[in-house]
Coordinates of N, CA, C and O in Angstrom, one line a residue:
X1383 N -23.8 -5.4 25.5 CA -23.9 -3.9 25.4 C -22.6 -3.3 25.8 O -22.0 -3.6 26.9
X1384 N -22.2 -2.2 24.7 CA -20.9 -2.0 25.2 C -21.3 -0.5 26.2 O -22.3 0.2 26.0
X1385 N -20.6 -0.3 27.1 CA -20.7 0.9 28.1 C -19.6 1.7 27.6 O -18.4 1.3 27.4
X1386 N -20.1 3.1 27.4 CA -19.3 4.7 27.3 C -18.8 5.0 28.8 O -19.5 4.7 29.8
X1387 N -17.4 5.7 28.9 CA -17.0 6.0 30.5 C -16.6 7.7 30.0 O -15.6 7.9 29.3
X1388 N -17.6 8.8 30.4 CA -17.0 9.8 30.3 C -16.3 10.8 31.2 O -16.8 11.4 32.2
X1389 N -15.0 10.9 30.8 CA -13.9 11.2 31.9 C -13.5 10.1 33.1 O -13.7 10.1 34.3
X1390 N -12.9 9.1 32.2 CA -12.6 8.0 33.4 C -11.0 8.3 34.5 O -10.3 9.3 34.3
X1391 N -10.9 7.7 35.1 CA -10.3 8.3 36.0 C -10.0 6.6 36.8 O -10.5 5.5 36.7
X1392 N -8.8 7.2 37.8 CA -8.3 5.6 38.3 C -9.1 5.1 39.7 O -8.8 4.1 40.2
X1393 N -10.3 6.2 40.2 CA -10.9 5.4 41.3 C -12.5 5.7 40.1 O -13.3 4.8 40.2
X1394 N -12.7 6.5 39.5 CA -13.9 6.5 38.8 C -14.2 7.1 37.4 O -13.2 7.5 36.7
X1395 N -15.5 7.3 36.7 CA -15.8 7.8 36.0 C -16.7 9.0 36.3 O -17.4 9.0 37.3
X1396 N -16.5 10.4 35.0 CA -17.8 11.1 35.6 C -18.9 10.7 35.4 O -19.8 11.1 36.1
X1397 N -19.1 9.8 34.7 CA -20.4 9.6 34.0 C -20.1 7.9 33.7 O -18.9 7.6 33.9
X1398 N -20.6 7.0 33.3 CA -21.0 5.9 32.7 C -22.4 5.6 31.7 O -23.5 5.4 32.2
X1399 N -22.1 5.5 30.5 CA -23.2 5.5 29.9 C -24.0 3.9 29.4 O -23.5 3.5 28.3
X1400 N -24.8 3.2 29.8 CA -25.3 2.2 29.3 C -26.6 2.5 28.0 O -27.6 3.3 28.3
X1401 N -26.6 2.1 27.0 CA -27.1 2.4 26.1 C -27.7 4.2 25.9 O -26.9 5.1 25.7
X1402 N -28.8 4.2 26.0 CA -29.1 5.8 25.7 C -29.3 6.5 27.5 O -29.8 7.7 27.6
X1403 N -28.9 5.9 28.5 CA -29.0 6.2 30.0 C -27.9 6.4 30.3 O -27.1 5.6 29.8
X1404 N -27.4 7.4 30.9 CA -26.3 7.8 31.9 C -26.1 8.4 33.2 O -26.4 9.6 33.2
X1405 N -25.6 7.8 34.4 CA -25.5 7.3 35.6 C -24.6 8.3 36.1 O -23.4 8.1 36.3
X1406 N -25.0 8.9 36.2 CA -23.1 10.4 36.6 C -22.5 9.6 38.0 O -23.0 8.6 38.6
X1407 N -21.5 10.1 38.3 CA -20.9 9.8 39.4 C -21.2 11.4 40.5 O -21.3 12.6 40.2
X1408 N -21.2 10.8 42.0 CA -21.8 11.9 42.8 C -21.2 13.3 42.2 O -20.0 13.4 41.8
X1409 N -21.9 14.0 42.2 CA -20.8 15.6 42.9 C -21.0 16.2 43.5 O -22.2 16.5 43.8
X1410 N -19.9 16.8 44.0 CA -19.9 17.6 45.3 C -19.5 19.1 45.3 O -20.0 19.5 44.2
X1411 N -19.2 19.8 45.6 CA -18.8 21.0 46.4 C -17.6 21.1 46.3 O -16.9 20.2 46.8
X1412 N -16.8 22.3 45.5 CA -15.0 22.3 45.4 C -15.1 23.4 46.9 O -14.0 23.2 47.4
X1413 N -15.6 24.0 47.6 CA -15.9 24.9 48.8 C -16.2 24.6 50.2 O -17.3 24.9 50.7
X1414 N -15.0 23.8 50.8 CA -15.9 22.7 52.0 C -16.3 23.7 53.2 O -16.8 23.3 54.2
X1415 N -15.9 25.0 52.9 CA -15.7 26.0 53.7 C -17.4 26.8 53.7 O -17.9 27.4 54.6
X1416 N -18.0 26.5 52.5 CA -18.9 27.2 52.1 C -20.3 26.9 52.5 O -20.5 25.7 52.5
X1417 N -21.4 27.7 53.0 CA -22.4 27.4 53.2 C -23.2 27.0 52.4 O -22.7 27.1 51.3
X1418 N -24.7 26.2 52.4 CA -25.3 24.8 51.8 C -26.0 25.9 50.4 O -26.6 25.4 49.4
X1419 N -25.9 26.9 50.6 CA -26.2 27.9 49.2 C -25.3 27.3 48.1 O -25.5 26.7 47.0
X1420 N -24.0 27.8 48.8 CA -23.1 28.1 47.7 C -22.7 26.2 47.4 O -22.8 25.9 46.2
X1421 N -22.5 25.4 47.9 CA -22.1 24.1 48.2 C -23.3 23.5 47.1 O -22.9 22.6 46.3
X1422 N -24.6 23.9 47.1 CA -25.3 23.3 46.0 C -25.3 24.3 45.0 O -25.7 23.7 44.0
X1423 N -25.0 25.5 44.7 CA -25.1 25.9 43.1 C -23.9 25.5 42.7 O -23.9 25.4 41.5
X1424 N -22.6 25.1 43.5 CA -21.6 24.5 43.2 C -21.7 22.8 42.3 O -20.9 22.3 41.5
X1425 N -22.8 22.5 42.9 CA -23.0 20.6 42.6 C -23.8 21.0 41.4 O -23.3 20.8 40.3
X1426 N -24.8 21.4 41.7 CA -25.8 22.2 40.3 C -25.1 22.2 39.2 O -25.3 21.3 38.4
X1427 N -24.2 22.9 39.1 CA -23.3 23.4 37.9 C -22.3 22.9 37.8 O -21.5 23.3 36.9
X1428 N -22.0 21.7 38.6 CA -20.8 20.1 37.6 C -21.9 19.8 36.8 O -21.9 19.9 35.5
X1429 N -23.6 19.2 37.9 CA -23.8 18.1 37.1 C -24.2 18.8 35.6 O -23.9 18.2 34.6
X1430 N -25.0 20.4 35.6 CA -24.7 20.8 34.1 C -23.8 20.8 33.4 O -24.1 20.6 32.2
X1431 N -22.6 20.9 33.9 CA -21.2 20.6 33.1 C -21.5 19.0 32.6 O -21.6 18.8 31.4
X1432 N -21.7 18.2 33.3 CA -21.6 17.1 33.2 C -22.9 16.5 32.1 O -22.6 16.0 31.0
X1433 N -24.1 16.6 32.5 CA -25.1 16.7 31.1 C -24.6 17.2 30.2 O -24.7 16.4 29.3
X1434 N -23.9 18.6 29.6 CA -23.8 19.2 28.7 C -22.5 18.3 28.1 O -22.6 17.8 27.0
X1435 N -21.7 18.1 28.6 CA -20.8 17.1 27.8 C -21.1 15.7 27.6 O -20.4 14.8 27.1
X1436 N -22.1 15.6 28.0 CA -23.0 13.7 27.8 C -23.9 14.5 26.2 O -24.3 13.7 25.4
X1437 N -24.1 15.8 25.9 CA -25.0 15.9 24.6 C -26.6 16.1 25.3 O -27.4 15.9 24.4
X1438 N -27.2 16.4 26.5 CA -27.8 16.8 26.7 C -28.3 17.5 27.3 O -27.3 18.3 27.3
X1439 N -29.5 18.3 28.1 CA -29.9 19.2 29.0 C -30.4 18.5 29.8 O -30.6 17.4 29.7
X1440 N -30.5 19.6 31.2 CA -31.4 19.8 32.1 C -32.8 18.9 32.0 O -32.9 18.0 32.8
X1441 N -33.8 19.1 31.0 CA -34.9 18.9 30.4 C -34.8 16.9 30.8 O -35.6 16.1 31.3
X1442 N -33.6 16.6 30.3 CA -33.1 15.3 30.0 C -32.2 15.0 30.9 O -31.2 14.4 30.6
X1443 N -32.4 15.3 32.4 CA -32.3 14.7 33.6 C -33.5 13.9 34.3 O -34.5 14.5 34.6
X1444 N -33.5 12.8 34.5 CA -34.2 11.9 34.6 C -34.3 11.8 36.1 O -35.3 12.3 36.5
X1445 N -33.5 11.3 37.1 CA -33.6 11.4 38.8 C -32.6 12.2 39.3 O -31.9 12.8 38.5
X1446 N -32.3 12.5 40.4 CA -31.8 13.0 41.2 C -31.6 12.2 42.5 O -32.6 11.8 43.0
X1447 N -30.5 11.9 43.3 CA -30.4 11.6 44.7 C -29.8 13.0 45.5 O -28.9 13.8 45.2
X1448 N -30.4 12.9 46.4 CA -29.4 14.5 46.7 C -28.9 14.1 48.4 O -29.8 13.9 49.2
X1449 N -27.7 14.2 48.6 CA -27.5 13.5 50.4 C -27.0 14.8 50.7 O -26.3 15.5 49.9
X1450 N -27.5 15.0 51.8 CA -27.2 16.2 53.4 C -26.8 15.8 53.9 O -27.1 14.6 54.0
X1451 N -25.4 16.4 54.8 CA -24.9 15.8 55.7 C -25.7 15.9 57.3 O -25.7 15.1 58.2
X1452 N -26.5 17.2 57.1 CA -27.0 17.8 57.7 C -28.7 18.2 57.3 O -29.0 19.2 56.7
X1453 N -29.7 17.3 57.8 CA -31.2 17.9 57.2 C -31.6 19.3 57.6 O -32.7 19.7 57.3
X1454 N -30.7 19.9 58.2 CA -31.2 20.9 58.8 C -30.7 22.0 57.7 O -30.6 23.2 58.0
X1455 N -30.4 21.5 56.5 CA -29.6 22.0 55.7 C -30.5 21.7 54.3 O -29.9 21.8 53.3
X1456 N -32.0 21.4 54.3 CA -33.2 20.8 53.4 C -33.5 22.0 52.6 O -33.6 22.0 51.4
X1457 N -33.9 23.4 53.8 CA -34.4 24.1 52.8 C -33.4 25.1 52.3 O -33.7 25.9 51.4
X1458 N -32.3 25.0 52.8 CA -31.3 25.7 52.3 C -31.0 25.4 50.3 O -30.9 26.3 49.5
X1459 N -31.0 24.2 50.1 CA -30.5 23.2 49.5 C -31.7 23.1 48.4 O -31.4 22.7 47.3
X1460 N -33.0 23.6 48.8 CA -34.3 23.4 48.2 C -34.2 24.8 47.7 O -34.5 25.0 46.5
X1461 N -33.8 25.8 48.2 CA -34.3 27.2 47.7 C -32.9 27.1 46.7 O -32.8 28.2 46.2
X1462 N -32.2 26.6 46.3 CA -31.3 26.7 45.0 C -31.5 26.0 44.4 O -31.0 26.1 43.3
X1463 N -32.1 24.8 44.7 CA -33.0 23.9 43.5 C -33.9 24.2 42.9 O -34.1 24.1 41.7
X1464 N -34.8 24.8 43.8 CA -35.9 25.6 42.7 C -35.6 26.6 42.0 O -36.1 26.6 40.9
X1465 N -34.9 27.5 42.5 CA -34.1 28.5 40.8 C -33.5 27.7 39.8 O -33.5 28.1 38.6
X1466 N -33.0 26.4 40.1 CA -31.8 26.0 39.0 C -33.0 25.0 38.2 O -33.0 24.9 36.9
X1467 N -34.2 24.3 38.8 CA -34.9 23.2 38.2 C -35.7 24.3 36.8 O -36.0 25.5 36.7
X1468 N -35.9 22.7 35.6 CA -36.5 23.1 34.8 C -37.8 22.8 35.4 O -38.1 21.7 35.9
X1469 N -38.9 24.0 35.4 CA -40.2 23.7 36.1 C -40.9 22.5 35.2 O -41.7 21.6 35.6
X1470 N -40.6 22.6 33.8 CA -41.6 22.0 32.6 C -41.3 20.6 32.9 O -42.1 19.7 32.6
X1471 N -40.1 20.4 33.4 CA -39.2 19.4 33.7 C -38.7 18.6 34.5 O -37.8 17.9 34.1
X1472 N -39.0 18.5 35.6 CA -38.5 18.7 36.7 C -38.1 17.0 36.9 O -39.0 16.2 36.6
X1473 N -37.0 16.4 37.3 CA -36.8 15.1 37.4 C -37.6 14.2 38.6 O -38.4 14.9 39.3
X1474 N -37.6 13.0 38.9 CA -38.2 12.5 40.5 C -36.6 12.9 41.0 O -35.6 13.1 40.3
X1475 N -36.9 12.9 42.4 CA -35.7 13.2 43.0 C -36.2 12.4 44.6 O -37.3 12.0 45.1
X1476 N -34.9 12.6 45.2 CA -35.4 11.5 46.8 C -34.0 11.9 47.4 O -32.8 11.8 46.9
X1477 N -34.7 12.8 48.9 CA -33.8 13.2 49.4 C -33.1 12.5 50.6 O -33.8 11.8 51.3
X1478 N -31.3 12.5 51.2 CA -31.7 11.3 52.5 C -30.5 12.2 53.1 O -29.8 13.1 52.6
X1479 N -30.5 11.6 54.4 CA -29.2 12.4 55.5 C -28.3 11.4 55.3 O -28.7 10.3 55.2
X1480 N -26.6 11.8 55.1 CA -26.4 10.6 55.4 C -24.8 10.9 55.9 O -24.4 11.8 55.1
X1481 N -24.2 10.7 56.5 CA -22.3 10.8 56.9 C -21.5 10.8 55.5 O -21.3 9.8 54.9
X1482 N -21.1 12.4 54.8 CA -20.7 12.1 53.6 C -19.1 12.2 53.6 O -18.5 12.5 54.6
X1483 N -18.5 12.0 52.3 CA -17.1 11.6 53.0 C -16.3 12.7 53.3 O -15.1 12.3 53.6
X1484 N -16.4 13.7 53.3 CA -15.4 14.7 53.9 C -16.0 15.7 54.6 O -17.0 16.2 54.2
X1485 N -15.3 16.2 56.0 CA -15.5 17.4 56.6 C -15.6 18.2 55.8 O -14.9 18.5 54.9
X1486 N -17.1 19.0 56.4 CA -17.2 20.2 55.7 C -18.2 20.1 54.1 O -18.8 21.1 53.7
X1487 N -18.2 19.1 53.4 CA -18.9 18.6 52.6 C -20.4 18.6 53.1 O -20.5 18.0 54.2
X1488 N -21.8 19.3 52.4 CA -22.4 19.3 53.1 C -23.6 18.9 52.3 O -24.7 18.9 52.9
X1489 N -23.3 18.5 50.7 CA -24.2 18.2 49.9 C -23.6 17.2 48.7 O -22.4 17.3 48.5
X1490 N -24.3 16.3 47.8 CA -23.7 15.6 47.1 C -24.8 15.2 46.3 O -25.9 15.2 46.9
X1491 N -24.9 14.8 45.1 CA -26.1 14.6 44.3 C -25.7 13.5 43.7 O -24.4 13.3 43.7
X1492 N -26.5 12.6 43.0 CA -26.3 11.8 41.8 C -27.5 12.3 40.8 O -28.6 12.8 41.1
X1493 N -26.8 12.1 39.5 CA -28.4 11.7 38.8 C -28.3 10.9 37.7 O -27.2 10.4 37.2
X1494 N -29.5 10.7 37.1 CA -29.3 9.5 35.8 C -29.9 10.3 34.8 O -30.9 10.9 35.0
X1495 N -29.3 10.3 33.9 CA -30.0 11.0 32.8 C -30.5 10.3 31.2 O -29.8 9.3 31.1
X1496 N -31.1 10.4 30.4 CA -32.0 10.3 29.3 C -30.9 11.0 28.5 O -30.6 12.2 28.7
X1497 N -30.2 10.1 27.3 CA -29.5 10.7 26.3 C -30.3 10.7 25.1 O -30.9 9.8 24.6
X1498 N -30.1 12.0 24.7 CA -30.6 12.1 23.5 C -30.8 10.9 22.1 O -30.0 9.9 22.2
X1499 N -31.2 10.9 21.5 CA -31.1 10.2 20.2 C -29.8 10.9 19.2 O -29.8 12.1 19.0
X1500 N -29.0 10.1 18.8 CA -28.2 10.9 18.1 C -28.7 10.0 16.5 O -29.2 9.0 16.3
X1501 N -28.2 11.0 15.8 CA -28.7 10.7 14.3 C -27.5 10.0 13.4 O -27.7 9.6 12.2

């Protein structure tokens, strides 16, 4: 099986696609300065960038990992996921604390997504 790399790059890819599944690479926050609001509608809206140039939606996000640097930082982080999630839709997701790699960084997601069928 051959693998798709979208936007490859010399330590990564944004995305890696194995057959109709694709595996984004984390994203983060361009605002290390910013509070866990703005830090996740920031992440929100790569990984849409990033679905919409894979040829899919929202709807066709499959998981979610979401790392805090800080849990105290949960419902911050939850009250901008519930505006951004599709309700009809909603992926599994699994939240964890964990030392992420830069100061000030205070959220980071992965997800795997469901590619469409193309014709």
């Amino acid at each position: 099986m051959t693998l798709k790399r979208l936007t490859p790059g010399p330590r990564m890819s944004q995305a890696v696609c194995v057959g109709d599944i694709a595996f984004l690479a984390g994203q983060v926050p361009n605002d290390l300065g910013a509070d866990i609001t703005e830090q996740t509608k920031q992440v929100l809206a790569k990984i849409d960038a990033v679905v919409a140039d894979l040829g899919a939606t929202k709807a066709d996000i499959a998981s979610v990992q979401v790392w805090l640097a800080d849990m105290a930082d949960f419902q911050g982080m939850n009250a901008v996921w519930d505006a951004w999630l599709d309700q009809a839709a909603p992926p599994a997701r699994a939240t964890g604390g964990v030392t992420l790699a830069r100061v000030g960084m205070r959220v980071e997601m992965i997800a795997v997504v469901a590619l469409p069928k193309r014709d």
